[in-house]
Structures are given as C-alpha cells and as structure tokens.
PDB file of C-alpha atoms in Angstrom:
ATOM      1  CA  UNK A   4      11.893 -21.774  -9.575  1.00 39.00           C
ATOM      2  CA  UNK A   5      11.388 -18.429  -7.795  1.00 38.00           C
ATOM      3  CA  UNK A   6      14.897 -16.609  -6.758  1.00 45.00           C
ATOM      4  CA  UNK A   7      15.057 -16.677  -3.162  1.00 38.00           C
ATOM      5  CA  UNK A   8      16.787 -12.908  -3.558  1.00 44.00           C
ATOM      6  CA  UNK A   9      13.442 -11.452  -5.177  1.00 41.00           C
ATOM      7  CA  UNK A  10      10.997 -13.496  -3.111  1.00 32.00           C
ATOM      8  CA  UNK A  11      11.266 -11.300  -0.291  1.00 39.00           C
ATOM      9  CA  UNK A  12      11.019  -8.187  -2.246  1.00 39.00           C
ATOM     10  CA  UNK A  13       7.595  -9.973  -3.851  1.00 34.00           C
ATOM     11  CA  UNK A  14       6.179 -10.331  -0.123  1.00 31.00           C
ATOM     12  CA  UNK A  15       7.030  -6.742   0.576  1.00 34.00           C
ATOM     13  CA  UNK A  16       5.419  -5.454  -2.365  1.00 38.00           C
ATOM     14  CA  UNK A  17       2.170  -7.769  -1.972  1.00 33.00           C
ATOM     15  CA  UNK A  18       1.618  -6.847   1.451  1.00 33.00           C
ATOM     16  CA  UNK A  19       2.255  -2.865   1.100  1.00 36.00           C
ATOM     17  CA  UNK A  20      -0.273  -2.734  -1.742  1.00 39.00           C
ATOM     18  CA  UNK A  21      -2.429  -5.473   0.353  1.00 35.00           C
ATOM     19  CA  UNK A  22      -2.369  -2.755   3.101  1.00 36.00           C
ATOM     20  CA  UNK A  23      -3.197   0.020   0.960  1.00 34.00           C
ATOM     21  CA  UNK A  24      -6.318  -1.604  -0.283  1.00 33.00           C
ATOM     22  CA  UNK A  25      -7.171  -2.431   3.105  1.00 34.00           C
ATOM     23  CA  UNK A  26      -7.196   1.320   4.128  1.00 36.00           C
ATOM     24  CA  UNK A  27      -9.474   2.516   0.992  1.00 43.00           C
ATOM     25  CA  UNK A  28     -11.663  -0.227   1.263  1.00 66.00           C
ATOM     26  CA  UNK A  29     -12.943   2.041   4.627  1.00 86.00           C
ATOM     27  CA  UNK A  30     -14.731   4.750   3.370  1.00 96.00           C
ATOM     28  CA  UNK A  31     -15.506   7.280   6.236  1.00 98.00           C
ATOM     29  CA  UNK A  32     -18.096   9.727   6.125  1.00 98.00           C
ATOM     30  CA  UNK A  33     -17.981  12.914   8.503  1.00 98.00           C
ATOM     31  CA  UNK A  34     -21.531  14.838   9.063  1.00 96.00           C
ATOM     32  CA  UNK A  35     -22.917  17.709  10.036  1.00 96.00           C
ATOM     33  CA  UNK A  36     -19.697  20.238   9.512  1.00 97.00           C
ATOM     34  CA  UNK A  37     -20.849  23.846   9.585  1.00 96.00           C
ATOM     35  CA  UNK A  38     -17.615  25.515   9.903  1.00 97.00           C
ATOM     36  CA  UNK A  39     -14.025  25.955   8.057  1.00 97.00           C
ATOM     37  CA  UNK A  40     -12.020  24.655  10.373  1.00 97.00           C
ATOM     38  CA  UNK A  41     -13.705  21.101  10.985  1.00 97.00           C
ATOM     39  CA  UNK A  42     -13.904  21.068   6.863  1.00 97.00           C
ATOM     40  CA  UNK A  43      -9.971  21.351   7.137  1.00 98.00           C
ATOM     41  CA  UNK A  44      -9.761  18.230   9.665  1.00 97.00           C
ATOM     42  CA  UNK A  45     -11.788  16.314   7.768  1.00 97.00           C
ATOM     43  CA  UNK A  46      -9.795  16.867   4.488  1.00 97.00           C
ATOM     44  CA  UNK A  47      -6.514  16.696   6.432  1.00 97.00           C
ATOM     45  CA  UNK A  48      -7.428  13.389   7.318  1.00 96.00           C
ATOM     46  CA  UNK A  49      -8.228  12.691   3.706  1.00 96.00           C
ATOM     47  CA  UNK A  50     -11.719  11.418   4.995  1.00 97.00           C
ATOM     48  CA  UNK A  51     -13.924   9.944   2.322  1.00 97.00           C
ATOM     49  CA  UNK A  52     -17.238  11.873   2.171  1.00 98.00           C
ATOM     50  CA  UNK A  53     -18.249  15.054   4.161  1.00 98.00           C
ATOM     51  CA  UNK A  54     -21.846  15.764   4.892  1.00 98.00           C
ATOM     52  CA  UNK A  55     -24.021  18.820   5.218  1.00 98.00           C
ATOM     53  CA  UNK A  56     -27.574  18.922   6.707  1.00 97.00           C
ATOM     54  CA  UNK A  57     -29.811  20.583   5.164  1.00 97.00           C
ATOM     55  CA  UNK A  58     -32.655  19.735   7.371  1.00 95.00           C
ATOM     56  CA  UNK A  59     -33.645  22.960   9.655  1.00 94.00           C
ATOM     57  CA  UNK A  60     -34.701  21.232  12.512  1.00 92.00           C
ATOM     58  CA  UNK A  61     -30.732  19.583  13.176  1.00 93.00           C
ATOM     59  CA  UNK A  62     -28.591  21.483  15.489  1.00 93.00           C
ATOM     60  CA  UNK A  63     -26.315  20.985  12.300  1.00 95.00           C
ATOM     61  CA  UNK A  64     -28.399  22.738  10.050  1.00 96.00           C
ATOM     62  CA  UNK A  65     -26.072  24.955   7.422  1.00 97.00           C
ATOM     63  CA  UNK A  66     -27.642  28.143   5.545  1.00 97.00           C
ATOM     64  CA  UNK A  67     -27.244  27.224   1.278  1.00 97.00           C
ATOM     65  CA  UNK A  68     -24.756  30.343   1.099  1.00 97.00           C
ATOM     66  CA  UNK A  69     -22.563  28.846   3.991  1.00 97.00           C
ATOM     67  CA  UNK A  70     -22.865  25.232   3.051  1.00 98.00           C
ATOM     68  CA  UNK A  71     -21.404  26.832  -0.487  1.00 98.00           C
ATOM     69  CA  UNK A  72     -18.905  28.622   1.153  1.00 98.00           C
ATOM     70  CA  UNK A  73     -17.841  25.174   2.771  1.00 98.00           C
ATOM     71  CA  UNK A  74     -18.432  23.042  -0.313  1.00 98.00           C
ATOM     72  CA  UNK A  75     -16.117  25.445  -2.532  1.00 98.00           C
ATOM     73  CA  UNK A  76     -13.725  25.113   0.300  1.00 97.00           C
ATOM     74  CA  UNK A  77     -13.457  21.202  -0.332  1.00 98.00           C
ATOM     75  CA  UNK A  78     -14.045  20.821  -3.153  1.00 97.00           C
ATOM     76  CA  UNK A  79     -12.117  17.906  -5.104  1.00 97.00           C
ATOM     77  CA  UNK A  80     -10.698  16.927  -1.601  1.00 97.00           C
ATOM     78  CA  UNK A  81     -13.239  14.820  -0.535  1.00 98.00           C
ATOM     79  CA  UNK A  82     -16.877  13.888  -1.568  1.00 98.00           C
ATOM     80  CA  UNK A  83     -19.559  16.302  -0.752  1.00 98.00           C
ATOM     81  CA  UNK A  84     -23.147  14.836   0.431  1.00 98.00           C
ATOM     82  CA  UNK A  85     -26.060  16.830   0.500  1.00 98.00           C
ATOM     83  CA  UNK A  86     -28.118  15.321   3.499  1.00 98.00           C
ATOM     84  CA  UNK A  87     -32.002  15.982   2.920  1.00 97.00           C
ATOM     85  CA  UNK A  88     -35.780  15.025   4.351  1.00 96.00           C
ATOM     86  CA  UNK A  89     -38.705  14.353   2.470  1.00 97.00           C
ATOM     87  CA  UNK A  90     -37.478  17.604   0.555  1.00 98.00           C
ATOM     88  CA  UNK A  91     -39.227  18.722  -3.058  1.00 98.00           C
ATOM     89  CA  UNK A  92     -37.920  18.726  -5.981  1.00 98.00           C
ATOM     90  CA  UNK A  93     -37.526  22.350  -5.803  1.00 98.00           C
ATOM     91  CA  UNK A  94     -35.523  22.805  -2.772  1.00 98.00           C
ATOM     92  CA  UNK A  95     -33.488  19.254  -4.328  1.00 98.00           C
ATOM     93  CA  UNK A  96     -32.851  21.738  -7.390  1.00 98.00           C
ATOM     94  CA  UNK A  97     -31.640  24.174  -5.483  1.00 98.00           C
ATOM     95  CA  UNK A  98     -29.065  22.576  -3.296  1.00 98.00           C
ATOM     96  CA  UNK A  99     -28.156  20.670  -6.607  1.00 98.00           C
ATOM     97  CA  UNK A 100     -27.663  24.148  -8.507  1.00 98.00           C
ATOM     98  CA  UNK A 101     -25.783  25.989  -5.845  1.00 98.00           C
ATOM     99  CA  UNK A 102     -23.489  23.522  -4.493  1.00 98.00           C
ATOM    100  CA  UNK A 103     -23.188  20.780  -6.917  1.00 98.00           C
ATOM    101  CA  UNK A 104     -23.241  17.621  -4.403  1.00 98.00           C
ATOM    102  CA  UNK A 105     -21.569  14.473  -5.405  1.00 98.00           C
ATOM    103  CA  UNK A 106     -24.051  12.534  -3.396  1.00 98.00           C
ATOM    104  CA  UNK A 107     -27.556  12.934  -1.799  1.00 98.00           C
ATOM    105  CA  UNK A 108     -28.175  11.498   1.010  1.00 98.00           C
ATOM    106  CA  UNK A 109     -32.133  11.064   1.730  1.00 98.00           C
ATOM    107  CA  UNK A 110     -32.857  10.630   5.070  1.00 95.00           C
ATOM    108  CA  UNK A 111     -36.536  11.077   5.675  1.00 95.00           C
ATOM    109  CA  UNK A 112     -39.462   8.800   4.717  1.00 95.00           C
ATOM    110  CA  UNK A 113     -38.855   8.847   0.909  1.00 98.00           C
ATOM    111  CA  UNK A 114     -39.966   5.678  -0.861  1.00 98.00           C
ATOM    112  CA  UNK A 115     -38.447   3.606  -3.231  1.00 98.00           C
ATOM    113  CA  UNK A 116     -39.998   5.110  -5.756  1.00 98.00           C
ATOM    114  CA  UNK A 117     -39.686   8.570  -4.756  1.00 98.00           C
ATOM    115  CA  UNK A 118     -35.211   7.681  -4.609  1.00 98.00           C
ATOM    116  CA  UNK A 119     -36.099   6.470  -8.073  1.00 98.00           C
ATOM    117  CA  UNK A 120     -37.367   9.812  -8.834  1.00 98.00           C
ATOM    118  CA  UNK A 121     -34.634  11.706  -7.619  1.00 98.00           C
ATOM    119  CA  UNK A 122     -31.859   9.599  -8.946  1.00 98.00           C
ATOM    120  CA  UNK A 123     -33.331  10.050 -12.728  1.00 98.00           C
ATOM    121  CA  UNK A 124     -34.135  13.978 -12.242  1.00 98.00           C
ATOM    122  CA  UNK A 125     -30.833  15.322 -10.882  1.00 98.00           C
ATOM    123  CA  UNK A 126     -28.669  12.274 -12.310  1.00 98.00           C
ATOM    124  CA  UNK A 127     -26.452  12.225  -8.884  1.00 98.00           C
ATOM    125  CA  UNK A 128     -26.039   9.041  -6.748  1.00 98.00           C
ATOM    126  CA  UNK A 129     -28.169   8.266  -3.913  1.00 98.00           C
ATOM    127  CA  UNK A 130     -27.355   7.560  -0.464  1.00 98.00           C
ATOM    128  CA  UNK A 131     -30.739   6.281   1.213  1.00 98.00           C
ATOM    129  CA  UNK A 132     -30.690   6.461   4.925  1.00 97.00           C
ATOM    130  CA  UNK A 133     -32.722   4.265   6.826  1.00 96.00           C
ATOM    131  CA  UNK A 134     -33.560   3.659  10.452  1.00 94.00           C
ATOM    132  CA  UNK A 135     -32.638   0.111  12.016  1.00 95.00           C
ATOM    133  CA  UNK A 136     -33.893  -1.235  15.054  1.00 92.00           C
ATOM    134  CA  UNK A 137     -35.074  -5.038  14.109  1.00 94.00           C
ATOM    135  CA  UNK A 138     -35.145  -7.773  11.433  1.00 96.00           C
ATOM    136  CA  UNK A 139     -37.699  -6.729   9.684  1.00 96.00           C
ATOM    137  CA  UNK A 140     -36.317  -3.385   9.484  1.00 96.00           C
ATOM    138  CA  UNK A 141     -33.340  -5.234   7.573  1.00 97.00           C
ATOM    139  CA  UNK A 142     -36.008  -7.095   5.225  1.00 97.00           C
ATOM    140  CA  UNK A 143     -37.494  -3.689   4.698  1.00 97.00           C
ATOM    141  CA  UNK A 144     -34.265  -2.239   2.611  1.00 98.00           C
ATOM    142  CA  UNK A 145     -34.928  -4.900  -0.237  1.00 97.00           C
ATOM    143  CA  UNK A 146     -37.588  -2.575  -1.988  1.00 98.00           C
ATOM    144  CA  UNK A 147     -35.023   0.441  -2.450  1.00 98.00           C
ATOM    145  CA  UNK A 148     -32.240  -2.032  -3.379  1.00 98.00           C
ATOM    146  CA  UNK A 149     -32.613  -1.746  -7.456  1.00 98.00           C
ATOM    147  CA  UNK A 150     -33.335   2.885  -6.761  1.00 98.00           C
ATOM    148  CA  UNK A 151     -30.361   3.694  -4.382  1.00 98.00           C
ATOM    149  CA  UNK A 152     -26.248   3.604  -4.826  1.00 98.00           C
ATOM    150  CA  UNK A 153     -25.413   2.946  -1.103  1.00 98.00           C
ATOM    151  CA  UNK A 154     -27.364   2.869   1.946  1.00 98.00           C
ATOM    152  CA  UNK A 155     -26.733   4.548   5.383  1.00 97.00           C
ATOM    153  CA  UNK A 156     -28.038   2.145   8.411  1.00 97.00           C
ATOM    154  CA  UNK A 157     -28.763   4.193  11.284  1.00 94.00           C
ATOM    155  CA  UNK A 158     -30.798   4.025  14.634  1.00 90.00           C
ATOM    156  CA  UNK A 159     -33.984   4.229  14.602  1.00 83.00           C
ATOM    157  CA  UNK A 160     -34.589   8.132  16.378  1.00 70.00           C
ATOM    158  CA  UNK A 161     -36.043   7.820  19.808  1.00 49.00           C
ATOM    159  CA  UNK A 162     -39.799   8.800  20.337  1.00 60.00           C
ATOM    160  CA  UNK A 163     -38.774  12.281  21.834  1.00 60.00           C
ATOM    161  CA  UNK A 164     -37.130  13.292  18.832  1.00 52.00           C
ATOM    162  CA  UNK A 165     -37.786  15.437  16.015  1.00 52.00           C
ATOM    163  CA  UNK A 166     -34.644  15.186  13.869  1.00 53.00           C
ATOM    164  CA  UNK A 167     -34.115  11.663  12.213  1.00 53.00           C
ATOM    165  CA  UNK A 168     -30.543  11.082  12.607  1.00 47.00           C
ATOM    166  CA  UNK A 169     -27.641  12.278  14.647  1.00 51.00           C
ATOM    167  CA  UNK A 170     -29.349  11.588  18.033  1.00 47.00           C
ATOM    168  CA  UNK A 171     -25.988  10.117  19.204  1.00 58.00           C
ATOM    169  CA  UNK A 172     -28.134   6.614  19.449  1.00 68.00           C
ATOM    170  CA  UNK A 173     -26.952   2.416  18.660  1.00 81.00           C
ATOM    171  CA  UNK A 174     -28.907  -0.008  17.532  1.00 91.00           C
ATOM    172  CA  UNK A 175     -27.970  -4.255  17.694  1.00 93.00           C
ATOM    173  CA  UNK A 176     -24.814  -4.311  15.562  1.00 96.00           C
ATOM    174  CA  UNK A 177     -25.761  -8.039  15.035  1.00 97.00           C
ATOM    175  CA  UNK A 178     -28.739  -7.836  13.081  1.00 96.00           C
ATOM    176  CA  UNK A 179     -25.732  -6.394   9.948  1.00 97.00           C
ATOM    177  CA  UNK A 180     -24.066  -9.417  10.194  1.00 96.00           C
ATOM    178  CA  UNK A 181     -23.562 -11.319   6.713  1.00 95.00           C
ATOM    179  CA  UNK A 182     -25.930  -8.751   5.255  1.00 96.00           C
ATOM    180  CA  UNK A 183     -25.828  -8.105   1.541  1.00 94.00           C
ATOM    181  CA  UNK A 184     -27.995  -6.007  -0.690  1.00 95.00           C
ATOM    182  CA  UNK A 185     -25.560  -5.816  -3.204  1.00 95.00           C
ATOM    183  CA  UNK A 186     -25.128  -2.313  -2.709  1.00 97.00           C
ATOM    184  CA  UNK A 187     -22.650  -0.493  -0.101  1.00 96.00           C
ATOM    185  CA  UNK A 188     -23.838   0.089   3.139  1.00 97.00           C
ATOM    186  CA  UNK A 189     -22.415   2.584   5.712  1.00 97.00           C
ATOM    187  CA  UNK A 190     -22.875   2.173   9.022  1.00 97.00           C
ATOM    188  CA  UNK A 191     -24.273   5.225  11.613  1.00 96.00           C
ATOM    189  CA  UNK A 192     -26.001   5.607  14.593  1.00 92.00           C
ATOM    190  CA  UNK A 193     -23.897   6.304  18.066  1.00 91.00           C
ATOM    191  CA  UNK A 194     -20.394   5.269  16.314  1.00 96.00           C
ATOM    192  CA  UNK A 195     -17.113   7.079  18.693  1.00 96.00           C
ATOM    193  CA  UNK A 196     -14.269   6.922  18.939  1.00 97.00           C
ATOM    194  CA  UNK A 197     -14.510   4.689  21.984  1.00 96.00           C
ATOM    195  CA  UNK A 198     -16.827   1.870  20.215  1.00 96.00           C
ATOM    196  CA  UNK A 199     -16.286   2.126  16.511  1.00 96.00           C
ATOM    197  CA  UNK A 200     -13.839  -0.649  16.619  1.00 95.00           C
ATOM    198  CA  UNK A 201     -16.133  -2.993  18.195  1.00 95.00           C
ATOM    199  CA  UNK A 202     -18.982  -1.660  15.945  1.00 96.00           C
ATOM    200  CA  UNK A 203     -17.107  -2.783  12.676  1.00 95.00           C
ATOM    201  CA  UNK A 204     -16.219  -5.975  14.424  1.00 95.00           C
ATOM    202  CA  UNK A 205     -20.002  -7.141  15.491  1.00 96.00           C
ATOM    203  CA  UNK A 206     -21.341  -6.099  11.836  1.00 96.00           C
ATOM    204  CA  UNK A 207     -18.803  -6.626   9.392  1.00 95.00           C
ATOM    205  CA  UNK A 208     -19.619  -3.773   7.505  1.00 95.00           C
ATOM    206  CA  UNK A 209     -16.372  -1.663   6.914  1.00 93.00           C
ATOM    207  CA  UNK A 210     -17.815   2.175   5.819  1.00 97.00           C
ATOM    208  CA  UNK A 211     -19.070   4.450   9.103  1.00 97.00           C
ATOM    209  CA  UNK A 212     -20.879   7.809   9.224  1.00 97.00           C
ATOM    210  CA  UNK A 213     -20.106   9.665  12.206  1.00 97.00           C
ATOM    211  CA  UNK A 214     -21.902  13.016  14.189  1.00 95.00           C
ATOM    212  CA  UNK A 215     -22.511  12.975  17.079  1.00 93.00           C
ATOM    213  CA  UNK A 216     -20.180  10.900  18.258  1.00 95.00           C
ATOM    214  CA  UNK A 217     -17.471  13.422  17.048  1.00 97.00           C
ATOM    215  CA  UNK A 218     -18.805  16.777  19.250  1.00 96.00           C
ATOM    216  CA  UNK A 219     -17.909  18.238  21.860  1.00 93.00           C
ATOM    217  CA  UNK A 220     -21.646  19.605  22.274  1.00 92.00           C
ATOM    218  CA  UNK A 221     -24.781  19.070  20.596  1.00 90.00           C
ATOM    219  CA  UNK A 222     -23.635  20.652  17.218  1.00 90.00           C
ATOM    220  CA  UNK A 223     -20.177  21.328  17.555  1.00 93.00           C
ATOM    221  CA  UNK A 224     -17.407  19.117  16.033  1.00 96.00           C
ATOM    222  CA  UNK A 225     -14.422  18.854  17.891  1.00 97.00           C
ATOM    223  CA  UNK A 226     -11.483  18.461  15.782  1.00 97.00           C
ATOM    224  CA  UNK A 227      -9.176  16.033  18.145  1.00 97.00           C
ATOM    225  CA  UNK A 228     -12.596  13.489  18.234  1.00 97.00           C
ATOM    226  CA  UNK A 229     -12.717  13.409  14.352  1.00 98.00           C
ATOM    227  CA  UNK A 230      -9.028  12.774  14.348  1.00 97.00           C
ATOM    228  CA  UNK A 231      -9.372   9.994  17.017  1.00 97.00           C
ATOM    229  CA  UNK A 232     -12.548   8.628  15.165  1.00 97.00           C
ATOM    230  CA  UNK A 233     -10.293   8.107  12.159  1.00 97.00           C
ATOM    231  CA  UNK A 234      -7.756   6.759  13.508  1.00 96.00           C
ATOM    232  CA  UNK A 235      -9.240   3.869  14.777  1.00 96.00           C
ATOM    233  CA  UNK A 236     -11.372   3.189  12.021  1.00 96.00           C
ATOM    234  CA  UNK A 237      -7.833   3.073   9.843  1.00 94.00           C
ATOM    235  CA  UNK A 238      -6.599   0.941  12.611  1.00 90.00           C
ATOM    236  CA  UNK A 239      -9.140  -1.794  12.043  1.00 85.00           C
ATOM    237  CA  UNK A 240      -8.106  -2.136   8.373  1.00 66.00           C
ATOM    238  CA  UNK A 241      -4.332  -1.786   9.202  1.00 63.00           C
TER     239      UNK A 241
END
C-alpha cells in the first residue's frame, strides 16, 4: 500500500520532471542572426538551434568571417545551422571548414539524392527545407525521408520573390495535421509571436523556426520579439 505521506511528494516529482520534458520536447530554432547582440538573446533564452544564411540574395546574408565571429561566440550554447541553396560542394566545404556547423540546413531545390550526397561527404546532419502550400506538397517529402535528419516545412515563396524562405509568409497549418515521416519536422513560414500559439495548435507539430516574424525590419532582429516568440512557444508546452 502506498504511504499517503510520500504520495504527494511522488505527484510533485512526476509532474516537475513531466514539465521539464514538456519544455525540451520544443525545440526552437532562431534564423537569420547577423549580429552579437541578437546571438546573446538567443542563447540567453537557451534557444535550441541558431541559424545563419548563407545565401547572398537574403537580407540576412552573413560574410564567412562574421558568421565565424558569431559561431565562436555560441559556440556549445546552442546548435549552430548553416542555412544553404543549391550550394557546391566547394562552398559546403568551406562553411563546413571555417565554422564547423552542427547542422545544414538545405533550403534550395536539392534532391533526395543530392541530401544523400551531402550527408555522406561532410558527415553532419541534414535539415531539408521544403516549401508547403498543398497535399501533394506533403506527399512530396516521402522521397527525402530515408537522406535527411529533420525537415523544415515552410511556405511556399511568393512569385515575386527571389529568396526561398523568410518572406514573412503562412501556409494551411492543417495540411501538418497527424503527419509523420518518421523524422522531426520544424515548422516555419510567417510564425510570431502573435500566432505561434495557434500555429502549434492547428498542426501539432511542436519544433518552430522563426525570421521574420522576429524583426523589427526586413533584416533586423529585434531582441524583445525573440524573447516574446519564446515565451509563448514555452507557454504551449507549460
């Protein structure tokens, strides 16, 4: 028979450690920092994975000897992600060799195949981005399933754009629901602060990407907006 004194100490301890597991089960990815001082809000908030663009058409392009500077600067406080398109193997090697990425994030046109490729040459996991905007854009991930370690699902860019992500876009939240690839999926495209919750809610998928939604201008990270993002994502798993 359990003792009635201990029992209450038992629920205590099962729900605190419930709790915690709750929180880490969110991973939360914040992209497109170019400076010191966003890297040190997104570290103070002990955010999961932080992203740099190396793409040099993004407003959030970084240089390789600042994105260094920045990677150095976080290093071992968070995961760093390397976000790329359709890039060689040569520039691949050289982000690889200069800032030693724990994850790259592909986010171009790159084939199955080709994140088969680049998994087995630089021996890092890969974080395949692809652009959502109907069912059969869902059915399309199942190739890439077996070649990637977690996928980002983001809106599809609109026709005026030349930058594939980070357009500050949605798409239907709906077509995520009960989806499983058997991999982890993150979910982007037009998360805030102000919709996040509901975003997590409609899919069901717990990890989010934010960039846009965390700037004050195209660009720019504002530091109270990645707090607030945070904060409500934690809230949902609370």
């Amino acid at each position: 028979m359990t003792n009635p004194d201990n029992f209450g100490l038992t629920v205590i301890l099962v729900l605190l450690e419930h709790g915690a597991n709750m929180v880490s089960s969110a991973m939360i990815k914040i992209c497109g920092i170019s400076t010191k001082e966003t890297a040190d809000a997104v570290t103070k908030e002990q955010v999961d994975m932080i992203g740099f663009v190396f793409f040099p058409k993004s407003p959030r392009y970084v240089p390789m000897a600042k994105a260094k500077e920045l990677a150095d600067h976080v290093r071992g406080k968070t995961q760093i992600v390397a976000l790329t398109v359709n890039m060689d193997d040569a520039g691949l090697k050289e982000i690889v060799d200069t800032i030693a990425p724990d994850v790259l994030q592909l986010h171009g046109s790159e084939s199955p195949e080709r994140c088969a490729e680049i998994r087995e040459i630089f021996g890092l996991p890969v974080m395949k981005a692809c652009g959502i905007s109907s069912a059969e854009d869902v059915e399309a991930l199942a190739p890439y399933v077996p070649h990637v370690d977690r996928f980002l699902l983001d809106a599809k860019p609109p026709k005026n754009s030349d930058i594939p992500g980070g357009n500050g876009v949605s798409f239907d939240w709906k077509l995520l629901q009960g989806l499983e690839l058997g991999k982890p999926i993150m979910l982007s495209g037009g998360l805030s602060p102000e919709n996040v919750r509901e975003a997590l809610a409609i899919s069901g998928v717990s990890d989010v990407d934010v960039s846009s939604g965390v700037e004050r201008e195209k660009g720019v990270k504002d530091i109270e907006l990645i707090e607030a993002f945070v904060h409500e994502v934690r809230s949902v798993a609370e």
